[in-house]
Coordinates of C-alpha atoms in Angstrom, one line a residue:
V216 CA -13.0 -8.5 -17.8
L217 CA -14.6 -5.5 -15.9
I218 CA -13.1 -3.0 -18.4
L219 CA -14.6 -5.0 -21.3
V220 CA -18.1 -5.0 -19.7
H221 CA -17.8 -1.4 -18.8
A222 CA -16.9 -0.5 -22.4
I223 CA -19.8 -2.4 -23.8
V224 CA -22.4 -0.8 -21.6
Q225 CA -21.3 2.7 -22.7
Y226 CA -23.4 2.0 -25.8
P227 CA -27.2 1.8 -26.0
P228 CA -28.5 -1.8 -25.5
T229 CA -29.6 -3.7 -28.6
T230 CA -32.8 -4.8 -26.9
V231 CA -34.7 -4.1 -23.6
D232 CA -37.1 -6.6 -22.0
G233 CA -38.3 -5.1 -18.7
D234 CA -35.3 -4.8 -16.4
T235 CA -33.1 -7.0 -18.7
Y236 CA -30.8 -5.3 -21.2
T237 CA -29.0 -7.1 -24.0
W238 CA -26.1 -5.9 -26.1
G239 CA -25.6 -7.9 -29.3
P240 CA -25.2 -10.6 -30.4
G241 CA -22.5 -9.4 -32.8
S242 CA -19.0 -9.7 -34.0
D243 CA -16.6 -8.6 -36.8
P244 CA -16.9 -10.5 -40.0
L245 CA -13.7 -12.6 -39.5
D246 CA -14.2 -13.3 -35.8
P247 CA -14.7 -17.0 -35.0
A248 CA -17.6 -16.3 -32.6
D249 CA -20.6 -14.0 -31.8
Y250 CA -21.0 -12.5 -28.4
R251 CA -23.8 -10.9 -26.4
L252 CA -23.9 -9.2 -23.0
I253 CA -27.0 -9.6 -20.9
V254 CA -27.5 -7.4 -17.8
T255 CA -30.4 -7.6 -15.3
D256 CA -31.0 -4.6 -13.1
N257 CA -32.2 -5.9 -9.7
L258 CA -33.5 -2.4 -8.8
D259 CA -31.6 -2.4 -5.6
G260 CA -28.2 -1.1 -6.8
T261 CA -27.1 -4.5 -7.9
Y262 CA -26.8 -6.1 -11.3
D263 CA -26.5 -9.7 -12.6
W264 CA -24.7 -10.1 -15.9
Q265 CA -23.4 -12.7 -18.3
L266 CA -21.2 -12.6 -21.4
D267 CA -22.3 -15.4 -23.8
G268 CA -20.6 -16.6 -26.9
K269 CA -21.5 -18.8 -29.8
S270 CA -19.1 -20.3 -32.3
K271 CA -19.5 -19.3 -35.9
L272 CA -17.5 -22.4 -37.0
D273 CA -20.4 -24.7 -36.0
E274 CA -23.9 -24.0 -37.5
A275 CA -25.5 -26.0 -34.7
A276 CA -23.7 -24.2 -31.9
E277 CA -25.7 -22.5 -29.2
F278 CA -24.8 -19.6 -26.9
L279 CA -22.6 -20.6 -23.9
T280 CA -22.0 -18.4 -20.9
V281 CA -18.3 -17.5 -20.8
V282 CA -18.4 -15.0 -17.9
S283 CA -21.1 -14.5 -15.3
G284 CA -21.1 -12.0 -12.5
H285 CA -22.9 -10.0 -9.9
A286 CA -22.1 -6.3 -9.4
V287 CA -22.9 -3.8 -6.6
E288 CA -22.8 -0.1 -7.2
G289 CA -20.2 1.8 -5.3
A290 CA -20.3 5.3 -3.7
D291 CA -18.0 6.5 -6.5
P292 CA -18.0 5.6 -10.2
H293 CA -15.8 2.6 -11.0
H294 CA -15.4 1.7 -7.3
G295 CA -18.1 -1.0 -6.8
S296 CA -17.9 -4.5 -5.6
G297 CA -19.0 -7.9 -6.7
S298 CA -17.9 -11.2 -8.2
F299 CA -17.6 -13.0 -11.5
T300 CA -16.6 -16.4 -12.8
F301 CA -14.7 -16.9 -16.1
D302 CA -15.3 -20.3 -17.6
L303 CA -12.2 -21.1 -19.7
D304 CA -13.7 -24.4 -21.0
A305 CA -16.7 -22.5 -22.4
A306 CA -14.4 -19.9 -23.9
R307 CA -12.4 -22.6 -25.6
E308 CA -15.6 -24.2 -27.0
V309 CA -16.9 -20.9 -28.2
D310 CA -13.6 -19.8 -29.8
P311 CA -11.1 -22.7 -30.1
I312 CA -8.8 -20.5 -32.2
D313 CA -8.0 -17.8 -29.7
N314 CA -8.6 -19.9 -26.6
A315 CA -6.9 -23.1 -27.7
G316 CA -5.6 -25.0 -24.7
D317 CA -7.5 -23.0 -22.1
Q318 CA -9.1 -25.1 -19.3
G319 CA -10.7 -24.6 -15.9
K320 CA -12.3 -21.7 -14.1
V321 CA -11.3 -18.4 -12.5
T322 CA -13.5 -17.0 -9.8
V323 CA -13.0 -13.4 -8.7
V324 CA -14.4 -11.5 -5.7
Y325 CA -13.6 -7.8 -5.7
D326 CA -14.2 -4.6 -3.7
L327 CA -12.7 -1.6 -5.3
E328 CA -13.6 1.0 -2.6
N329 CA -11.5 2.3 0.3
R330 CA -14.2 3.2 2.8
D331 CA -14.5 3.2 6.6
G332 CA -10.9 2.1 7.0
T333 CA -11.3 -1.0 4.9
Q334 CA -9.0 -2.1 2.1
A335 CA -9.9 -2.3 -1.6
S336 CA -9.4 -5.9 -2.4
L337 CA -9.4 -8.6 -5.1
D338 CA -9.5 -12.3 -4.4
M339 CA -9.0 -14.8 -7.2
H340 CA -9.4 -18.6 -7.1
I341 CA -8.0 -20.5 -10.1
E342 CA -8.8 -24.1 -11.1
G343 CA -7.0 -25.5 -14.1
V344 CA -4.8 -28.1 -15.6
D345 CA -1.0 -27.9 -15.5
D346 CA 1.4 -28.8 -18.4
G347 CA 1.5 -32.4 -17.3
G348 CA -2.3 -32.7 -17.4
A349 CA -2.8 -32.7 -13.7
D350 CA -5.5 -30.7 -12.0
F351 CA -4.3 -27.8 -9.9
T352 CA -5.6 -24.8 -7.9
A353 CA -4.1 -21.5 -7.1
D354 CA -5.2 -18.5 -5.0
Y355 CA -4.4 -14.9 -5.2
R356 CA -5.3 -12.0 -3.0
Y357 CA -4.5 -8.3 -3.4
A358 CA -5.5 -5.6 -0.9
E359 CA -4.7 -1.9 -1.0
N360 CA -5.3 0.9 1.5
A361 CA -6.3 4.5 0.6
D362 CA -2.7 5.6 1.1
R363 CA -1.5 2.9 -1.5
S364 CA 0.1 0.7 1.1
G365 CA -0.9 -2.9 0.6
D366 CA -0.7 -6.6 0.9
F367 CA -0.4 -9.3 -1.8
Q368 CA -0.7 -13.0 -1.2
F369 CA -0.4 -15.9 -3.7
S370 CA -0.4 -19.7 -3.3
L371 CA 0.1 -22.4 -5.9
P372 CA 1.7 -25.7 -6.7
T373 CA 4.8 -25.4 -8.8
D374 CA 8.0 -27.3 -9.5
V375 CA 10.4 -24.9 -7.7
D376 CA 13.6 -26.8 -8.5
E377 CA 12.3 -27.4 -12.1
D378 CA 13.6 -31.0 -12.2
G379 CA 10.2 -32.3 -13.4
S380 CA 9.8 -34.7 -10.5
A381 CA 7.1 -33.1 -8.3
N382 CA 5.3 -29.9 -7.5
E383 CA 6.0 -28.1 -4.3
D384 CA 3.4 -26.0 -2.4
V385 CA 4.4 -22.3 -2.5
I386 CA 2.9 -19.5 -0.4
L387 CA 4.1 -15.9 -1.1
R388 CA 3.2 -12.8 0.8
S389 CA 4.4 -9.2 0.1
R390 CA 3.5 -6.2 2.2
W391 CA 4.4 -2.6 1.7
L392 CA 4.0 0.8 3.2
A393 CA 2.8 4.0 1.5
D394 CA 6.5 5.1 1.1
G395 CA 7.3 1.9 -0.9
S396 CA 9.3 0.1 1.7
G397 CA 8.1 -3.4 2.4
R398 CA 8.7 -7.1 3.2
G399 CA 8.2 -10.3 1.3
D400 CA 8.0 -13.8 2.8
A401 CA 7.7 -17.2 1.3
R402 CA 7.1 -20.8 2.5
I403 CA 7.8 -23.8 0.3
S404 CA 6.8 -27.4 1.3
G405 CA 5.9 -30.8 -0.1
G406 CA 7.1 -32.2 -3.4
D407 CA 10.8 -32.9 -3.4
I408 CA 11.2 -31.1 -0.1
G409 CA 9.1 -33.7 1.6
T410 CA 8.3 -33.0 5.3
E411 CA 10.7 -30.1 5.5
I412 CA 9.7 -26.5 5.2
V413 CA 11.8 -23.8 3.5
E414 CA 11.1 -20.3 4.5
A415 CA 12.6 -17.1 3.2
S416 CA 12.3 -13.3 3.8
Q417 CA 13.4 -10.2 2.0
C418 CA 13.0 -6.6 3.1
W419 CA 13.5 -3.4 1.0
D420 CA 13.7 0.3 1.6
T421 CA 12.0 3.2 -0.1
S422 CA 14.4 3.0 -3.0
F423 CA 13.6 -0.8 -3.3
S424 CA 17.1 -1.8 -2.3
T425 CA 17.4 -4.9 -0.2
V426 CA 18.0 -4.2 3.5
F427 CA 17.6 -7.8 4.8
Y428 CA 17.5 -11.3 3.4
T429 CA 17.4 -14.7 5.1
D430 CA 16.2 -18.2 4.4
T431 CA 16.2 -21.4 6.5
H432 CA 18.3 -23.5 4.1
D433 CA 21.1 -21.2 3.2
I434 CA 20.0 -21.0 -0.4
L435 CA 21.5 -17.5 -0.4
P436 CA 23.7 -15.9 2.3
T437 CA 21.9 -13.9 5.0
E438 CA 22.4 -10.2 4.6
G439 CA 21.4 -7.0 6.3
D440 CA 19.5 -6.4 9.6
E441 CA 15.9 -7.5 10.2
A442 CA 15.5 -4.4 12.4
E443 CA 15.5 -2.3 9.2
C444 CA 12.5 -4.1 7.8
A445 CA 9.3 -2.1 7.3
F446 CA 7.4 -5.1 9.0
A447 CA 9.3 -6.5 11.9
E448 CA 8.1 -10.1 11.7
Q449 CA 7.3 -12.7 9.1
D450 CA 3.5 -13.2 8.8
L451 CA 2.5 -16.0 6.4
P452 CA -1.0 -17.6 6.1
D453 CA -1.2 -21.2 7.2
A454 CA -2.5 -22.2 3.7

């Protein structure tokens, strides 16, 4: 999404109204929708923007906001921060051909700078509908240090045993050092597991070979030595 917006604003705006700049509307002749990008310069190093679309298949259609965001300039080019929301329901209404079946919203909060010892990060919250028609939410977090070490976390409901009966709650976390060695931990609960909790851990070395594996239900045999893990202990979020 950010790459698309960045590509558009490399061209001169179609119209300017005070501190508001508009690119478009426009499209290729065979595209099913017209799009426009509207950016408001808040004159404080921040910008509000929205990408709107209008179906060309319906003469009475009006522009709908597909993506809306707030951007903050960074100290270096392409390393700012901000947030945006991608409305998949609006995207489907604007272009039911390319976005058939899309539902829900994705909200993203990002900070692409490594400064003052902080991590560059991207958080994503997903609200959608699963294949069975039930509402679901998922959360994603990625953080990276200046030396490329990092931390990835993801939680979602999914049918782990794939028997179609119920979704389990899954939390995954992967951490790694600058040399590539790292540790992944997982917790599975709910669904067919009921009140039990299944936990698993895997560690790898700089060549990405497993040096340790264990799980609480003997799904796979324990191997290696936890003392060889890049991170000594499991550290999973509560939810």
